[in-house]
mmCIF file of C-alpha atoms in Angstrom:
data_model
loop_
_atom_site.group_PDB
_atom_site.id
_atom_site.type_symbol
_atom_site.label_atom_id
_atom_site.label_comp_id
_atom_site.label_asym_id
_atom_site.label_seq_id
_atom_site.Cartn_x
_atom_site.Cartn_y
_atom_site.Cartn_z
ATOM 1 C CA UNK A 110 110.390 101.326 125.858
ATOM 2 C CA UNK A 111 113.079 103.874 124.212
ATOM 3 C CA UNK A 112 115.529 105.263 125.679
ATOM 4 C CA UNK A 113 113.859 109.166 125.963
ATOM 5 C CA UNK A 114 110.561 107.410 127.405
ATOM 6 C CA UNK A 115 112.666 106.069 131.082
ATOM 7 C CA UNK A 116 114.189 109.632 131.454
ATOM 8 C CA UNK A 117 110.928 112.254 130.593
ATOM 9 C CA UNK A 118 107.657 110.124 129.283
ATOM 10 C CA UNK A 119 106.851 110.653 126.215
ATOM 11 C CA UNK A 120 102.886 109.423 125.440
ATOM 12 C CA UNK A 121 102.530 107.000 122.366
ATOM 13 C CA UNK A 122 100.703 107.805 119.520
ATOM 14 C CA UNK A 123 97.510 106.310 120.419
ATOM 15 C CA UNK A 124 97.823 107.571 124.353
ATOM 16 C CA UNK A 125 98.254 111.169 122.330
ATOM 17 C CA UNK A 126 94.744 110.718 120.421
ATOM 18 C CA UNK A 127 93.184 109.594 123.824
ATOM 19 C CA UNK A 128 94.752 112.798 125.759
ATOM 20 C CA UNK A 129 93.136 115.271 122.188
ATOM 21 C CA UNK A 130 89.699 113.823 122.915
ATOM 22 C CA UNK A 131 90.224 112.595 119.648
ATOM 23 C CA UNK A 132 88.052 110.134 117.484
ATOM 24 C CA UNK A 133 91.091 108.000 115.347
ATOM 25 C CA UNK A 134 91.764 104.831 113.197
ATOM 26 C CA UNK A 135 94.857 103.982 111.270
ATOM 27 C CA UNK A 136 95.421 102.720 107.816
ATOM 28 C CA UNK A 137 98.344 100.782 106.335
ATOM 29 C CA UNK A 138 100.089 102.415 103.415
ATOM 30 C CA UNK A 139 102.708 100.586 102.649
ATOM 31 C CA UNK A 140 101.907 98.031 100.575
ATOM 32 C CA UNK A 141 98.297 97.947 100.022
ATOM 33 C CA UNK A 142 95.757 100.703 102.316
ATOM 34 C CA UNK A 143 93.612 98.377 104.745
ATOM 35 C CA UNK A 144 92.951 99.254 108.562
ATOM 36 C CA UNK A 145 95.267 98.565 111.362
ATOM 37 C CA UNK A 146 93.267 97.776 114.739
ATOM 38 C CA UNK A 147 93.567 99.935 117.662
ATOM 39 C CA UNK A 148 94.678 96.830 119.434
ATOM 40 C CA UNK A 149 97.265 96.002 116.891
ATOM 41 C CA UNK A 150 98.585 99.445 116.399
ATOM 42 C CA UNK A 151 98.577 99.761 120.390
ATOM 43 C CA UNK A 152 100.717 95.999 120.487
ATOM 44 C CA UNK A 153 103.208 97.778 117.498
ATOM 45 C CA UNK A 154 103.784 100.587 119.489
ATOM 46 C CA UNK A 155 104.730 99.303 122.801
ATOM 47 C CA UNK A 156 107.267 97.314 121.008
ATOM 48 C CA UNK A 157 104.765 94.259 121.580
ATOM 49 C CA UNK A 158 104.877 93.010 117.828
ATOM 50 C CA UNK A 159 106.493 93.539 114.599
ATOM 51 C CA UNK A 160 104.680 95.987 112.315
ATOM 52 C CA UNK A 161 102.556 93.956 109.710
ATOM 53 C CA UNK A 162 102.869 95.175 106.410
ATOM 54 C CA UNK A 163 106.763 96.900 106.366
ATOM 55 C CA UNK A 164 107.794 98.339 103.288
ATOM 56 C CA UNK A 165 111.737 98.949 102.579
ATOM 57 C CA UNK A 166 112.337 98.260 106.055
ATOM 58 C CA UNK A 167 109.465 101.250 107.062
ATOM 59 C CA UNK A 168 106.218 101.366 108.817
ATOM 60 C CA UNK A 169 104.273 103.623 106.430
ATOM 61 C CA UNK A 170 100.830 104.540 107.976
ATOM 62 C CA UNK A 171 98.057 106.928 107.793
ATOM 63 C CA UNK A 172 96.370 108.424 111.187
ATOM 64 C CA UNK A 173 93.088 109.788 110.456
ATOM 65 C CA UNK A 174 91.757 111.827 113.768
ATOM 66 C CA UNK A 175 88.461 114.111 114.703
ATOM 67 C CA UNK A 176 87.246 115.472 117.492
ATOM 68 C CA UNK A 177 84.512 113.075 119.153
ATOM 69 C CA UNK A 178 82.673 115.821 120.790
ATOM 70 C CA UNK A 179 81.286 117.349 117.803
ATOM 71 C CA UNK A 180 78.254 115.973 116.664
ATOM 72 C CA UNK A 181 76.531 114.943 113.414
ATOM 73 C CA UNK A 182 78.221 114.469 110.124
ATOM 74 C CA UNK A 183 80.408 117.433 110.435
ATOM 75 C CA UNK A 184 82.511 115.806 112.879
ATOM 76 C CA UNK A 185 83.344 113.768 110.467
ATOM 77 C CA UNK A 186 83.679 115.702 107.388
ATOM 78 C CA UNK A 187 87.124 117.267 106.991
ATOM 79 C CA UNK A 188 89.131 114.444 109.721
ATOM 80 C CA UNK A 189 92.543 115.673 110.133
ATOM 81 C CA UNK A 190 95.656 113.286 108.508
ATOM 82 C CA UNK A 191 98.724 112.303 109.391
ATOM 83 C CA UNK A 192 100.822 110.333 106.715
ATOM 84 C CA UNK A 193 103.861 108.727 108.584
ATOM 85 C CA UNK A 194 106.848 106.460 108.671
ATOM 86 C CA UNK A 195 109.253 105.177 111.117
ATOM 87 C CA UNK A 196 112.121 102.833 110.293
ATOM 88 C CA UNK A 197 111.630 99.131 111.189
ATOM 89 C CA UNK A 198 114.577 96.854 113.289
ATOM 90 C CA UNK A 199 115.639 93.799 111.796
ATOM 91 C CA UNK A 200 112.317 92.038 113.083
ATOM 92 C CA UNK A 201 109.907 94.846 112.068
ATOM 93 C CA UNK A 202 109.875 96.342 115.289
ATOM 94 C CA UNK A 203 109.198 100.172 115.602
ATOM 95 C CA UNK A 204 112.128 102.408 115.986
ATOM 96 C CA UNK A 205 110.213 104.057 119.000
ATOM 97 C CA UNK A 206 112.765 107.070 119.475
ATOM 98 C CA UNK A 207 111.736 108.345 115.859
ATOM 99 C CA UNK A 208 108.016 107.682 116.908
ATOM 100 C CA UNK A 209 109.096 109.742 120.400
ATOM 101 C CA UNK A 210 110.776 112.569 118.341
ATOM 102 C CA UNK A 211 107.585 113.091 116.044
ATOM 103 C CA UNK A 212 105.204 113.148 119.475
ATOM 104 C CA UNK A 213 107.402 115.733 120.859
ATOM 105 C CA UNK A 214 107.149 117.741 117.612
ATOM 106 C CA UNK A 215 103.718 117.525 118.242
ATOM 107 C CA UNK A 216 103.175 118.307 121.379
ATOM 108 C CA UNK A 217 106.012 121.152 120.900
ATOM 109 C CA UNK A 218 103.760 122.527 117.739
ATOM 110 C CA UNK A 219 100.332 122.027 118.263
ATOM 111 C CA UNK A 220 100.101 121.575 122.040
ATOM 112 C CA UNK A 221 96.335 120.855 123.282
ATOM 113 C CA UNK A 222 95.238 122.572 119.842
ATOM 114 C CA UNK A 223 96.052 119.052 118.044
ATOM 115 C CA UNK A 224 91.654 118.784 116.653
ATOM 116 C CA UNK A 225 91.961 122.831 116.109
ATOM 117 C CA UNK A 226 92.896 124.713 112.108
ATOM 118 C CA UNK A 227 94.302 122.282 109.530
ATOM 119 C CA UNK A 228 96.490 126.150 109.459
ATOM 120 C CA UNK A 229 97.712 124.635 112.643
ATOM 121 C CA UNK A 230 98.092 120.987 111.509
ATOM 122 C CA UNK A 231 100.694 122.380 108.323
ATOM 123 C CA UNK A 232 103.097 123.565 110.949
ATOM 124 C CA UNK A 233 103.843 120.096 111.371
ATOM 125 C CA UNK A 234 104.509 118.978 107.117
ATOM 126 C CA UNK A 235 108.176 119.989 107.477
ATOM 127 C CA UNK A 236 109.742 116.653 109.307
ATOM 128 C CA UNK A 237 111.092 113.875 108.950
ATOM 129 C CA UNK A 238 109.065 111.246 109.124
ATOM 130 C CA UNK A 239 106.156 112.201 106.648
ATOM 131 C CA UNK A 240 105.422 111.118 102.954
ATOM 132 C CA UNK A 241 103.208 111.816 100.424
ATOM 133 C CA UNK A 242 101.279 109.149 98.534
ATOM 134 C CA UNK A 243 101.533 109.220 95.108
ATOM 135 C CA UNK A 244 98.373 110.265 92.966
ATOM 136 C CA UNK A 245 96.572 107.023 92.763
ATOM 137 C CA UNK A 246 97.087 106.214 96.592
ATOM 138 C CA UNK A 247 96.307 108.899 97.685
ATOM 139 C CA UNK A 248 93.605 108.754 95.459
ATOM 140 C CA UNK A 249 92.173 105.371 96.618
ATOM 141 C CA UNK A 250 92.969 106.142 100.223
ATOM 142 C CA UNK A 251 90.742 108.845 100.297
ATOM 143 C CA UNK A 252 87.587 107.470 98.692
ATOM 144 C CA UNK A 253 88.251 104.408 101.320
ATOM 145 C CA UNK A 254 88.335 106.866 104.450
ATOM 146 C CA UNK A 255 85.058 108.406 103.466
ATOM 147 C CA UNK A 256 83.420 105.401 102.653
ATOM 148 C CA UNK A 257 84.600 103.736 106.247
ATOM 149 C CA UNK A 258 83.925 107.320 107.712
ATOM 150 C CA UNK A 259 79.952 106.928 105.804
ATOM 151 C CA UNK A 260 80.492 110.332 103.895
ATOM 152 C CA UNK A 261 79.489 110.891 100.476
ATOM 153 C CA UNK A 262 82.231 110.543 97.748
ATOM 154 C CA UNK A 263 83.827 113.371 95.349
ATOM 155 C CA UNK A 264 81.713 115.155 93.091
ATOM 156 C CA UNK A 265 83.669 113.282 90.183
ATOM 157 C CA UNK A 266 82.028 109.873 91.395
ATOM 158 C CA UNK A 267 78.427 110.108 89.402
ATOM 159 C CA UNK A 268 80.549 110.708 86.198
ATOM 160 C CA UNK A 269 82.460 107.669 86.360
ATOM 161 C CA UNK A 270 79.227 105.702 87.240
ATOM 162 C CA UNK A 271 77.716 107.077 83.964
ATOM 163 C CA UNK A 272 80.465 106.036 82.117
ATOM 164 C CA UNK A 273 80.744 102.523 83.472
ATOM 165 C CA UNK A 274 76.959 102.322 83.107
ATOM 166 C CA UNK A 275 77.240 103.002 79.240
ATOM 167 C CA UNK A 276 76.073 106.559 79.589
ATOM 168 C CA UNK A 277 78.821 108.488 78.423
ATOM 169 C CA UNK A 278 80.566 107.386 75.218
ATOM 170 C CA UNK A 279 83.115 104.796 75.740
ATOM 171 C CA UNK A 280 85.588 107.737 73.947
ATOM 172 C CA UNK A 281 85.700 110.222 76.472
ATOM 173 C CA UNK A 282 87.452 108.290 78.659
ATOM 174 C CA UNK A 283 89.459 110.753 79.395
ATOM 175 C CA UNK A 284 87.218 112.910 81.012
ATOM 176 C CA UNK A 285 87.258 110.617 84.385
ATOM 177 C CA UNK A 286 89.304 111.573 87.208
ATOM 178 C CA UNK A 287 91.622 109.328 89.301
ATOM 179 C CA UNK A 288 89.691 110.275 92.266
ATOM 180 C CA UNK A 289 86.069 109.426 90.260
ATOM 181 C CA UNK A 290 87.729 106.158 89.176
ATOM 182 C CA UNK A 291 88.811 105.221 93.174
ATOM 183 C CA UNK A 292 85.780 106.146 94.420
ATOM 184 C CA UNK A 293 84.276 103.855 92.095
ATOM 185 C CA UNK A 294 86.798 101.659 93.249
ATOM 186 C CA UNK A 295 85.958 101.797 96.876
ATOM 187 C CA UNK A 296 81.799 101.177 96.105
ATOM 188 C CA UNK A 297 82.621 98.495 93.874
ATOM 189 C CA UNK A 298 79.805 96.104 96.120
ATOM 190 C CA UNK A 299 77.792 99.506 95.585
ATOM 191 C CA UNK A 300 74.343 99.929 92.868
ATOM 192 C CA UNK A 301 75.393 97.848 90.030
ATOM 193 C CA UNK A 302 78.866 99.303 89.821
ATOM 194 C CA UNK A 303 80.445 95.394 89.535
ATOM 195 C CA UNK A 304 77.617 94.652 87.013
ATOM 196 C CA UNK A 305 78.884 97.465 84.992
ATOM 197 C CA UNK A 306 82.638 97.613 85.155
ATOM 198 C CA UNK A 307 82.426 93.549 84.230
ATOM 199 C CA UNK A 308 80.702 94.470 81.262
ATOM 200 C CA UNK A 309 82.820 97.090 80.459
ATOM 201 C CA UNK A 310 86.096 95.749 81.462
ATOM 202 C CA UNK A 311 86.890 94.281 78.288
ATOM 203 C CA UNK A 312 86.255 97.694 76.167
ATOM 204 C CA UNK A 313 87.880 99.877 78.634
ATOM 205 C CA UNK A 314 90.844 102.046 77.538
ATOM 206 C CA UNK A 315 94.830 100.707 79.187
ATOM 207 C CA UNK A 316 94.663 104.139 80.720
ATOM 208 C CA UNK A 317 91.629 103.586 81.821
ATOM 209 C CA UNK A 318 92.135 99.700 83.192
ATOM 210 C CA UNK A 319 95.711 101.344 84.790
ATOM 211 C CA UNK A 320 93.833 103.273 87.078
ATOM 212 C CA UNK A 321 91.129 100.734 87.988
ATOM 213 C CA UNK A 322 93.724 98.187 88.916
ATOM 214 C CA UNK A 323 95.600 101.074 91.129
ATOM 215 C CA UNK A 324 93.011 101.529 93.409
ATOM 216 C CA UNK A 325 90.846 98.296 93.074
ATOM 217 C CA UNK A 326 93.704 96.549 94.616
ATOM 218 C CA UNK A 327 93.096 97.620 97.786
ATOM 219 C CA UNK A 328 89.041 96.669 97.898
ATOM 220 C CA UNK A 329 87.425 93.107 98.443
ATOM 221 C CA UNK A 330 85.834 92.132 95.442
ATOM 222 C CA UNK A 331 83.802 89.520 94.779
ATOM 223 C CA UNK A 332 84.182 85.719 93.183
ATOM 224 C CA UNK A 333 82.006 86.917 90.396
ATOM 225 C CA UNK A 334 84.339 89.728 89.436
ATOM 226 C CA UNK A 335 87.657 87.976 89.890
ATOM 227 C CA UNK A 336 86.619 85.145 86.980
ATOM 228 C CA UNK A 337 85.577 87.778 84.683
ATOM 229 C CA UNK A 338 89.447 89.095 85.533
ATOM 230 C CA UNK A 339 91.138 86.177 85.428
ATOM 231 C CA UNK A 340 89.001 85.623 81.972
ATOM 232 C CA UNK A 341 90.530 88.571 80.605
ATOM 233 C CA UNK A 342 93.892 87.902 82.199
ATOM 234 C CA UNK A 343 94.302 84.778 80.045
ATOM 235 C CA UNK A 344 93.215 86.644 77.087
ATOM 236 C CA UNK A 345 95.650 88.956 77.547
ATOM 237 C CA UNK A 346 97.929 86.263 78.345
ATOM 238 C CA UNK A 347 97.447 84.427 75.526
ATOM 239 C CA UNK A 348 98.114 87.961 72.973
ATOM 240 C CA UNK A 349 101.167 88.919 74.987
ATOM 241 C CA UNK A 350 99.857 91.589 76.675
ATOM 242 C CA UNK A 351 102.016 91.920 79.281
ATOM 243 C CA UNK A 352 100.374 95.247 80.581
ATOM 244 C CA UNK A 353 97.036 94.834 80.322
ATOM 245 C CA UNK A 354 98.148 91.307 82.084
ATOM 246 C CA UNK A 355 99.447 93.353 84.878
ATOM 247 C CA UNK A 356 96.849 95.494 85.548
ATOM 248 C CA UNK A 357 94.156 92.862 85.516
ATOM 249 C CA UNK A 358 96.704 91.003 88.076
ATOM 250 C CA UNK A 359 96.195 94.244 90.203
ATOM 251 C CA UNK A 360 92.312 94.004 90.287
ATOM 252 C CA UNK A 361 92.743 90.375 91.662
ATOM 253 C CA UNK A 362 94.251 91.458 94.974
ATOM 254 C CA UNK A 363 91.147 91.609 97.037
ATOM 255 C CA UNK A 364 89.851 88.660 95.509
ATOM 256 C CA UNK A 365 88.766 85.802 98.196
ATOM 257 C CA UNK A 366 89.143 83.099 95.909
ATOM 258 C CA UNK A 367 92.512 82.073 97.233
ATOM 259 C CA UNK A 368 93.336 78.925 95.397
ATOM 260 C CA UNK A 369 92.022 80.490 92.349
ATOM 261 C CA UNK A 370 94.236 83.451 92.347
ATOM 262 C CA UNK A 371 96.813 81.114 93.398
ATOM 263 C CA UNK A 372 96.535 78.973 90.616
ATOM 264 C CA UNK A 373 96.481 82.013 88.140
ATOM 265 C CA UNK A 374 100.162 83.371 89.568
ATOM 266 C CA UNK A 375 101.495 80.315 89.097
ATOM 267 C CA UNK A 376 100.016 80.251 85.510
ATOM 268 C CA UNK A 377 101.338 83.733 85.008
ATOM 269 C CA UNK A 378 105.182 82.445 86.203
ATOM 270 C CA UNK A 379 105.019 79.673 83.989
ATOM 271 C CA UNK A 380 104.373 81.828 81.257
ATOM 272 C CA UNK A 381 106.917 83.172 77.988
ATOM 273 C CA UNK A 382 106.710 86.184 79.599
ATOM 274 C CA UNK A 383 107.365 85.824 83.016
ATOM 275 C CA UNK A 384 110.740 87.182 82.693
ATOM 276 C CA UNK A 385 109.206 91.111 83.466
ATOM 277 C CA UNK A 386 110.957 92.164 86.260
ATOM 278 C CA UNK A 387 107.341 94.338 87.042
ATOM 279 C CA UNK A 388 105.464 90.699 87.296
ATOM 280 C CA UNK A 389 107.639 89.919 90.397
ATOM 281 C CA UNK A 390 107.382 93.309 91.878
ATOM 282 C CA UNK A 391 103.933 93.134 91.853
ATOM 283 C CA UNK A 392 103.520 89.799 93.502
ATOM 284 C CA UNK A 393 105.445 90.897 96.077
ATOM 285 C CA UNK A 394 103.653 93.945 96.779
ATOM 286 C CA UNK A 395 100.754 92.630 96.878
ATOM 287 C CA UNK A 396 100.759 88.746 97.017
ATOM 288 C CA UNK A 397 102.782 88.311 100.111
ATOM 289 C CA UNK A 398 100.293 85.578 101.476
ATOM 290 C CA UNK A 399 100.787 83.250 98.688
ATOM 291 C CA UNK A 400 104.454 82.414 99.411
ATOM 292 C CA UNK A 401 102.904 80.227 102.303
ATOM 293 C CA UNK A 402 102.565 77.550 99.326
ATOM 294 C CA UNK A 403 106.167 75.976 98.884
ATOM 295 C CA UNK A 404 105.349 75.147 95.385
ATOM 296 C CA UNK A 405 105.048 78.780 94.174
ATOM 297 C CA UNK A 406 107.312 79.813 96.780
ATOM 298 C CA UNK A 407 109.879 77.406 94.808
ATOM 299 C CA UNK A 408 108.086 78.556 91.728
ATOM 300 C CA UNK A 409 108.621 82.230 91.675
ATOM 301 C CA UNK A 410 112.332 81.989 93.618
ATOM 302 C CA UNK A 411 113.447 79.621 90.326
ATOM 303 C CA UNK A 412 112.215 82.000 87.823
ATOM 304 C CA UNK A 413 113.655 85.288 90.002
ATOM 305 C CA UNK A 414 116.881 83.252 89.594
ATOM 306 C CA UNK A 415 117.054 83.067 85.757
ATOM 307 C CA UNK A 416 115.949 86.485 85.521
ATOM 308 C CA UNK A 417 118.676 88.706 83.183
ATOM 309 C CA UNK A 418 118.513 90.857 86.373
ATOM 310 C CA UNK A 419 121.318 88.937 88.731
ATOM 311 C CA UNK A 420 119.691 92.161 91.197
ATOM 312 C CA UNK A 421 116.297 91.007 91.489
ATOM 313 C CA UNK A 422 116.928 87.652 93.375
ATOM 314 C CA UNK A 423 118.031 89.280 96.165
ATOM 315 C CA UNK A 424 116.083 92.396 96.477
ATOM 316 C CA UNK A 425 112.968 90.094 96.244
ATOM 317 C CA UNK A 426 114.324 87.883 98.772
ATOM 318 C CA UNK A 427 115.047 90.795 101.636
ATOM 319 C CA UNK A 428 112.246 92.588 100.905
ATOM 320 C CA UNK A 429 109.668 89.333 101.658
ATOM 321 C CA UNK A 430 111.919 88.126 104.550
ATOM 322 C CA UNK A 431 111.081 91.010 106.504
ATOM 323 C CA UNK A 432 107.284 90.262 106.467
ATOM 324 C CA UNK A 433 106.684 88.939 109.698
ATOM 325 C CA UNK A 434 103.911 86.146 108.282
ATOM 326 C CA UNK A 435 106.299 85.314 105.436
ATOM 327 C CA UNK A 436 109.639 85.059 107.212
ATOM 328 C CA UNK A 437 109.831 81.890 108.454
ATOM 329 C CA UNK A 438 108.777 80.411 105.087
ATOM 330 C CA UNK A 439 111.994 82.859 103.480
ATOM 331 C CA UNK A 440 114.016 81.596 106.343
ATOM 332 C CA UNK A 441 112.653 78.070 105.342
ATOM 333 C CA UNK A 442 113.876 78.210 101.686
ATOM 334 C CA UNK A 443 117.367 78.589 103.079
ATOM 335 C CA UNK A 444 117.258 75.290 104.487
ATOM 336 C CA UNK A 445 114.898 73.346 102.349
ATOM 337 C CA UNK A 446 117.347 70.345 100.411
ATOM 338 C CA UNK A 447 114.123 69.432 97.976
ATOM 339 C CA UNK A 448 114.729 73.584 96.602
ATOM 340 C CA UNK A 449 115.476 73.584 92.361
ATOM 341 C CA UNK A 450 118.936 73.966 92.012
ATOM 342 C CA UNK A 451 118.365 77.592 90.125
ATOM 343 C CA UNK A 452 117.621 78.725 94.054
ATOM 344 C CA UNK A 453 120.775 76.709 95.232
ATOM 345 C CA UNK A 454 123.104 78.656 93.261
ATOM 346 C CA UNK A 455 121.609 82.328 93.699
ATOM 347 C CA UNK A 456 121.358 81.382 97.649
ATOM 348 C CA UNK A 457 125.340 80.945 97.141
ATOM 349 C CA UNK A 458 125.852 83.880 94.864
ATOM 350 C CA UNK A 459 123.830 86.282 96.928
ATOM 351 C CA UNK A 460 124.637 85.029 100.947
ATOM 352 C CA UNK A 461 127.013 82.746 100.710
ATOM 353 C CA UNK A 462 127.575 78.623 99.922
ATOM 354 C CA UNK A 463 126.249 78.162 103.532
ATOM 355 C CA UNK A 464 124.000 81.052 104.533
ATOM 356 C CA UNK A 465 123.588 81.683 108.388
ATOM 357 C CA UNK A 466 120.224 81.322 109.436
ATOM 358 C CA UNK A 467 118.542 82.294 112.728
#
């Protein structure tokens, strides 16, 4: 409990959507968008658990709210948004007087008119504690909430489906949207929309395969489509294409071939070019899970260590240790005597010849 909630009770977030007679989920949107449970956000904000998915040292999350009283698809239609972050503690806990500040703001603004005007909602843009996705998040989240939310997608969609279905000419690629291209994204497992971006994928434009691996990356897709990508990914691999390499890798992140994924990061570190610092910020990102395996774990620490970038060691390091399912395996590679020697020596350079651990 912060301090302001023992002296005059401030509700939480989730007690404030119950009080609004409000309809709500929330979406992760830090590293990539997925859905946060009720029961899970509810845990995070009475200090129960660490936030999940923290992202330089912030919880960055989307509230998406309607009134449950109004009936039929327009209750739906036009949900109001929050985009928010609060600074983390050193365990990922939520600083709850920032979380209390924002309420108050709320409650100070908008009062009991919280579902009313989104005129009303845009007194509350100037603070401190909101963020804009860039264009491709933003983007993606927004084709996700309306296909979770079962409403249709932007007019743009159908033109992106033609062109993926070989109905436009594979030229005018540049007449499809980002938001066309993530709502695609979104219905991959949708018509024959993976039947038609795996036979296009190897034609498509690196514009084009940019902004498919920007907002595929936060969809499931299926074992089908992930060894056509990992196809192409050696291909790639194999020509030194180090950005169409990365944007395939991007695709992959949804993919629920585990050890198959896994065995194509490890492929990718082992490579000539694995010395791109954008490689390892991309793994991190969005490969957290993996460093669960100590061999890439050693893997991708050894090859961070020889990187030109003396940086990059350490900012990958502090930046995984604060992921509450990765931790204990950072914490582990601290202590771990059978660790390549490369990790040895940027352990010492970066905390010290005998690192405190916790």
């Amino acid at each position: 409990m912060s301090a302001s909630s023992a002296n005059n009770p401030v509700p939480t977030l989730s007690a404030l959507m119950q009080s609004a007679n409000a309809q709500w989920r929330v979406y992760d949107m830090g590293r990539i968008i997925q859905p946060v449970s009720k029961a899970d956000f509810t845990a995070i904000e009475n200090g129960q658990k660490p936030y999940p998915y923290p992202i330089q040292k912030k919880a960055r999350f989307a509230m998406v709210f309607w009134d449950q009283e109004t009936k039929g698809p327009e209750a739906k239609a036009n949900p109001f948004i929050w985009f928010l972050q609060f600074d983390l503690d050193e365990i990922g806990l939520l600083n709850l007087q920032q979380r209390d500040h924002y309420i108050s703001l709320v409650i100070k603004e908008l009062g009991s008119k919280m579902l009313d005007s989104s005129e009303q909602q845009s007194t509350l843009d100037n603070h401190p504690y909101s963020f804009t996705p860039d264009q491709n998040r933003q983007a993606a989240f927004n084709a996700k909430v309306k296909v979770a939310l079962k409403q249709p997608a932007s007019m743009h969609y159908e033109h992106v489906q033609a062109y993926f279905a070989g109905q436009i000419d594979a030229d005018k690629w540049q007449e499809l949207t980002v938001q066309g291209i993530a709502d695609f994204s979104a219905r991959i497992d949708q018509a024959n929309n993976e039947r038609d971006l795996i036979n296009h994928l190897s034609d498509l434009s690196v514009q084009t395969l940019c902004a498919i691996g920007a907002t595929l990356e936060h969809e499931k897709i299926s074992l089908k489509l992930t060894n056509k990508l990992t196809e192409l990914q050696d291909q790639a691999l194999a020509e030194n294409d180090s950005e169409q390499v990365l944007n395939l890798l991007r695709c992959l992140v949804g993919s629920p071939a585990e050890r198959l994924v896994l065995a194509q990061l490890k492929k990718l570190l082992a490579s000539a070019g694995s010395n791109e610092e954008t490689l390892f910020i991309v793994i991190v990102g969005r490969f957290w899970q993996y460093f669960e395996d100590k061999e890439f774990l050693h893997l991708f620490f050894e090859k961070a260590a020889t990187n030109t970038n003396k940086l990059l060691f350490s900012g990958l390091f502090i930046d995984l240790v604060a992921i509450p399912s990765v931790r204990e395996h950072m914490l582990g590679l601290l202590r771990d005597p059978s660790r390549p020697e490369t990790i040895s020596v940027a352990i010492s350079t970066v905390f010290g010849k005998q690192p405190a651990v916790n």
